[in-house]
mmCIF file of C-alpha atoms and ligand atoms in Angstrom:
data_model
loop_
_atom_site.group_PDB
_atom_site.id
_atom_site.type_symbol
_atom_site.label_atom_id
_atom_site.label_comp_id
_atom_site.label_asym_id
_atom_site.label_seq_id
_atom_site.Cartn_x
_atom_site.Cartn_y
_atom_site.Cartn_z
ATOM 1 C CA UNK A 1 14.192 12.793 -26.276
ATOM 2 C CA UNK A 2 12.313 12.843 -22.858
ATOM 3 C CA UNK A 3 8.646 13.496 -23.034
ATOM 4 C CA UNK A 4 5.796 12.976 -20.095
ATOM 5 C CA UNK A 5 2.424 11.909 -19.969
ATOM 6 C CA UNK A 6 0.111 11.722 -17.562
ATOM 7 C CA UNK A 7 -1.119 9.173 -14.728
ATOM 8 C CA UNK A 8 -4.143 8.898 -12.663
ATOM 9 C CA UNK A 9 -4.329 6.504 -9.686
ATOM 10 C CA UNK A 10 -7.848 5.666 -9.709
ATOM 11 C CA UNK A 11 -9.969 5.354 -6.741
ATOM 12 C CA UNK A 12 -10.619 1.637 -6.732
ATOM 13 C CA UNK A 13 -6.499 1.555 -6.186
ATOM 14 C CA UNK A 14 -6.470 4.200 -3.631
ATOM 15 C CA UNK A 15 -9.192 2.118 -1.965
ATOM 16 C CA UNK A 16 -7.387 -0.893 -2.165
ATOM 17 C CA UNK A 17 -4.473 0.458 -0.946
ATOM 18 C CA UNK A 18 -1.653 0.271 -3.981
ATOM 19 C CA UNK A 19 -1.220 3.978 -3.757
ATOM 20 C CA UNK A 20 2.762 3.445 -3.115
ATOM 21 C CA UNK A 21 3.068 -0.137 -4.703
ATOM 22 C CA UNK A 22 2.073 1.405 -7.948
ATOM 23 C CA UNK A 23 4.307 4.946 -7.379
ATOM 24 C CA UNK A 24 7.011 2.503 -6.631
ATOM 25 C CA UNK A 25 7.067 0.406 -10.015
ATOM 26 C CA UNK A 26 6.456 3.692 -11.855
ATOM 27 C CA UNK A 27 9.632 4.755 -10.573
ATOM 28 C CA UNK A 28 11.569 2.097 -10.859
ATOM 29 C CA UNK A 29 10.546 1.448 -14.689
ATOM 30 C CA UNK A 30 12.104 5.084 -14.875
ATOM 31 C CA UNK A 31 10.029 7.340 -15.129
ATOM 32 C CA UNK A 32 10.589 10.633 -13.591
ATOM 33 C CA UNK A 33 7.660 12.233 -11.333
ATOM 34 C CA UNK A 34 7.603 16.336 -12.327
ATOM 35 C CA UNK A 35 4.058 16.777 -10.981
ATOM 36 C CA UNK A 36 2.750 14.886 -8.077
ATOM 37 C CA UNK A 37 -1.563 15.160 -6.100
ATOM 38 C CA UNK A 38 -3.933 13.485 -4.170
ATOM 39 C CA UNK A 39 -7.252 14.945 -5.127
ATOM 40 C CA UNK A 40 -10.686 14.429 -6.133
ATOM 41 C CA UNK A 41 -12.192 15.011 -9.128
ATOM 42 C CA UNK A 42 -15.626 16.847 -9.348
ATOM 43 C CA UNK A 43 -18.367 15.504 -11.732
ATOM 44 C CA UNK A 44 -17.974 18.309 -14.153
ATOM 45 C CA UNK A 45 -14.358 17.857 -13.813
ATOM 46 C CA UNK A 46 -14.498 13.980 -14.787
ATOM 47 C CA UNK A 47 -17.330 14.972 -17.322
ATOM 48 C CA UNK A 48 -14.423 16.977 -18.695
ATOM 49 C CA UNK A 49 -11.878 14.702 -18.240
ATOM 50 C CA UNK A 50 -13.666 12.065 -20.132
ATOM 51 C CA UNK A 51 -15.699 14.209 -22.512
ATOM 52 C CA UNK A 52 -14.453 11.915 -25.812
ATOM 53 C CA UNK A 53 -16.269 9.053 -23.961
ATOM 54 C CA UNK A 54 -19.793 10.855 -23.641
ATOM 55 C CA UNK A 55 -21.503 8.938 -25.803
ATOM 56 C CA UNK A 56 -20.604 5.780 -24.493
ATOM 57 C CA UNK A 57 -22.833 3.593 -23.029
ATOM 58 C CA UNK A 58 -20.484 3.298 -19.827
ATOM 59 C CA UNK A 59 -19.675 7.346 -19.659
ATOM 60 C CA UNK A 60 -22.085 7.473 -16.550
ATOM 61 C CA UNK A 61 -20.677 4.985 -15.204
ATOM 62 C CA UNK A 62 -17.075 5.988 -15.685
ATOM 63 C CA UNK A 63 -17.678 9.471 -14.157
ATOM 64 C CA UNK A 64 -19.208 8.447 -11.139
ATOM 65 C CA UNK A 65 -16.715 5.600 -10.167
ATOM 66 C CA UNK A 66 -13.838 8.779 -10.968
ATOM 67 C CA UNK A 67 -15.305 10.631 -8.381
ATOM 68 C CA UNK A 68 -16.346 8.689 -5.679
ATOM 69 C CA UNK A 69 -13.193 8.916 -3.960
ATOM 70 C CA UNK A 70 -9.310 10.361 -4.413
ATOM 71 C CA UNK A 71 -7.182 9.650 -6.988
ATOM 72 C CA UNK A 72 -3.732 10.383 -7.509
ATOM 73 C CA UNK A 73 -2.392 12.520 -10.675
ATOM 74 C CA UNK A 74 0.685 12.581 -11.332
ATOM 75 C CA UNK A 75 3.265 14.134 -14.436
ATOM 76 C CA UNK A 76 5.723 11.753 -15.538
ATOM 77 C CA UNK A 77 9.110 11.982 -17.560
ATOM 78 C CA UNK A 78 10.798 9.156 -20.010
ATOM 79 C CA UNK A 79 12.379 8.596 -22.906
ATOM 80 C CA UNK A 80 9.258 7.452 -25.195
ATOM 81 C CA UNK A 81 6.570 8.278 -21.926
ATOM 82 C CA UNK A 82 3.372 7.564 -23.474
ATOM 83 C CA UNK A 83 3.813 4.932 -25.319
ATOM 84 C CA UNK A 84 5.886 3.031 -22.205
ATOM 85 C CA UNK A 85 3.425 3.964 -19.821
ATOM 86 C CA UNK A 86 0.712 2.397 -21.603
ATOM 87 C CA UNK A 87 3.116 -0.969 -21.794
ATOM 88 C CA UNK A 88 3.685 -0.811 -18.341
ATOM 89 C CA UNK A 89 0.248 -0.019 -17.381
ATOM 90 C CA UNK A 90 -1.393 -3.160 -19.501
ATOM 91 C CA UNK A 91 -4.635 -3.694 -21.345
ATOM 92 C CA UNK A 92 -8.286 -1.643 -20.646
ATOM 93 C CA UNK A 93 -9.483 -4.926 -19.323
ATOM 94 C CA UNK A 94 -7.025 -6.369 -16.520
ATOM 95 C CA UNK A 95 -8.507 -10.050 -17.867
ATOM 96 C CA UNK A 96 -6.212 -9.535 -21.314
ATOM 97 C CA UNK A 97 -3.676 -7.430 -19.066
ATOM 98 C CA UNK A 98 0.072 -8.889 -19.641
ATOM 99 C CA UNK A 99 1.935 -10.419 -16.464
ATOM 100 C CA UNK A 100 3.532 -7.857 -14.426
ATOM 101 C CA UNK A 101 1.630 -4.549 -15.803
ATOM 102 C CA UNK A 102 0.295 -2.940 -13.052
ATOM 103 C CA UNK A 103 -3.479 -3.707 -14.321
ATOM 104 C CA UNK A 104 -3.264 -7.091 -14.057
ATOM 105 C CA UNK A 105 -1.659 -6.391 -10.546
ATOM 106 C CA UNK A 106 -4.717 -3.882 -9.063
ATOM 107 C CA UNK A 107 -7.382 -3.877 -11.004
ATOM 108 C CA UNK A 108 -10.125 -5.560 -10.618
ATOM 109 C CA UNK A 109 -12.797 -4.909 -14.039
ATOM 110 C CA UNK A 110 -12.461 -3.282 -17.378
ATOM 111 C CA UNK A 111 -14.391 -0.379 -15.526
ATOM 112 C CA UNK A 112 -12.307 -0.174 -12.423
ATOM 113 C CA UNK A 113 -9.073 -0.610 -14.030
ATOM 114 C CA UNK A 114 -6.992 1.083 -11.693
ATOM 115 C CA UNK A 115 -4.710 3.780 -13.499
ATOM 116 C CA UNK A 116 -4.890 5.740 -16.528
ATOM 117 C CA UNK A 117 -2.531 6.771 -19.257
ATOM 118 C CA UNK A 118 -2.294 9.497 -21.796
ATOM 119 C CA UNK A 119 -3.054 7.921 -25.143
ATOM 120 C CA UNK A 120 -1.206 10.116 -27.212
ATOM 121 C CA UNK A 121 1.439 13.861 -26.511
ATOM 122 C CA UNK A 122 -1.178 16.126 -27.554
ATOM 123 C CA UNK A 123 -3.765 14.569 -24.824
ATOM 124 C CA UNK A 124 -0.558 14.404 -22.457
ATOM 125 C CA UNK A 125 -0.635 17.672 -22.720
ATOM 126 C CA UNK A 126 -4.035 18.359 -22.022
ATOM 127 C CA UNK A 127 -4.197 16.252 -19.080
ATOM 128 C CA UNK A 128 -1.065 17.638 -17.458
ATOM 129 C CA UNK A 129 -2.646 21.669 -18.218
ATOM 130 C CA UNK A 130 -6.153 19.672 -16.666
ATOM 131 C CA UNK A 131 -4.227 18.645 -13.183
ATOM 132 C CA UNK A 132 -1.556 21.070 -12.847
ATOM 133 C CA UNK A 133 -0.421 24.499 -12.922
ATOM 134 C CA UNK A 134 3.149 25.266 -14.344
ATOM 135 C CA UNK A 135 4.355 25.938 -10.656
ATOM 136 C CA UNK A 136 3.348 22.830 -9.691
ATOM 137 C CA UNK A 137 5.708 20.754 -12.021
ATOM 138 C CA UNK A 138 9.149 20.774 -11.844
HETATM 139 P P1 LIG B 1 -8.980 4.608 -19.443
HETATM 140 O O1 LIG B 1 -8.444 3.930 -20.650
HETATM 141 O O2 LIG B 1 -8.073 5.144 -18.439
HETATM 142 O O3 LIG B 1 -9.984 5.751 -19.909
HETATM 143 C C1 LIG B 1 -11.292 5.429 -20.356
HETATM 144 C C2 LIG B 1 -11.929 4.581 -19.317
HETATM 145 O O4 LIG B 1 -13.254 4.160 -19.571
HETATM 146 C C3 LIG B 1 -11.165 3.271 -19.200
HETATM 147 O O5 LIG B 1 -9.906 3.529 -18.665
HETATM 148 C C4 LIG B 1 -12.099 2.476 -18.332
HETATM 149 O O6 LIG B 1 -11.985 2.865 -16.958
HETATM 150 C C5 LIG B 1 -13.443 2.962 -18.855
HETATM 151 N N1 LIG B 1 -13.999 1.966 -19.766
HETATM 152 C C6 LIG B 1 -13.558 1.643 -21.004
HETATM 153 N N2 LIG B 1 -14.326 0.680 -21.543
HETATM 154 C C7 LIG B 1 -15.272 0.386 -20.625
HETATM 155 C C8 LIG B 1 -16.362 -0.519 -20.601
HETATM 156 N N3 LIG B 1 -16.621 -1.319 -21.636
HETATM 157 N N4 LIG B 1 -17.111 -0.550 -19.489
HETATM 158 C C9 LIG B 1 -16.863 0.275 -18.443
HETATM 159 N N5 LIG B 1 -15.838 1.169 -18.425
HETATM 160 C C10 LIG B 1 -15.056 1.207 -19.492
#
């Protein structure tokens, strides 16, 4: 059964520029977009976002390099999404990434690591209700 999960384009991609390379191997690994933004997150809303992470040592880090510029957030649909996302997406660190996942492609450190993934449904679920309204995905 198609289920979705949740992608952020981080803003160390969106500086670099792989804002449509990345959309366009998302797509054609087949997954659906439902939900689709270019925003900014605020520090409460990455302090949010990230809240399971605030008592690690790199949580002030993490916030401030998720808001120092746009990211992209976006819904997507597949057969098995989160778990295939996270495939496609590769390892935290790019330096163990796999060939061909799109962290070993644009990212540059285990900190800027260029997209994120919902771990699991429930938090896929959470994230989407975090980025979008219901009108919004479709
Ligand atoms: P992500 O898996 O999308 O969500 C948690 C983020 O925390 C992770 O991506 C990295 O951006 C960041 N992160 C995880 N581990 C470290 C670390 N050791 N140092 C800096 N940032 C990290």
């Amino acid at each position: 059964m198609a289920n979705t999960t949740l992608m952020m384009i981080k803003p160390d991609a969106f500086e670099n520029g792989h804002i449509g390379n990345i959309l366009e191997k998302v797509t054609s690994a087949g997954f659906k977009i439902k939900a689709l933004k270019l925003t900014q997150l605020t520090k409460r809303d990455a302090e949010t976002f990230y809240e399971v992470h605030s008592e690690r040592p790199f949580f002030g880090e993490l916030v401030s390099f998720m808001t120092r510029g746009p990211i992209v957030a976006a819904l997507l649909e597949k057969e098995n999404a989160v778990s295939d996302f996270r495939t496609l997406i590769g390892a935290t660190n790019p330096a163990e990434a796999a060939e061909g996942t799109l962290r070993k492609l644009y990212a540059t450190s285990m900190g800027e690591n260029a997209v994120h993934g919902s771990d699991s449904d429930e938090n896929a679920s959470i994230e989407a209700a975090f980025h979008f309204s219901k009108r919004e995905c479709f």
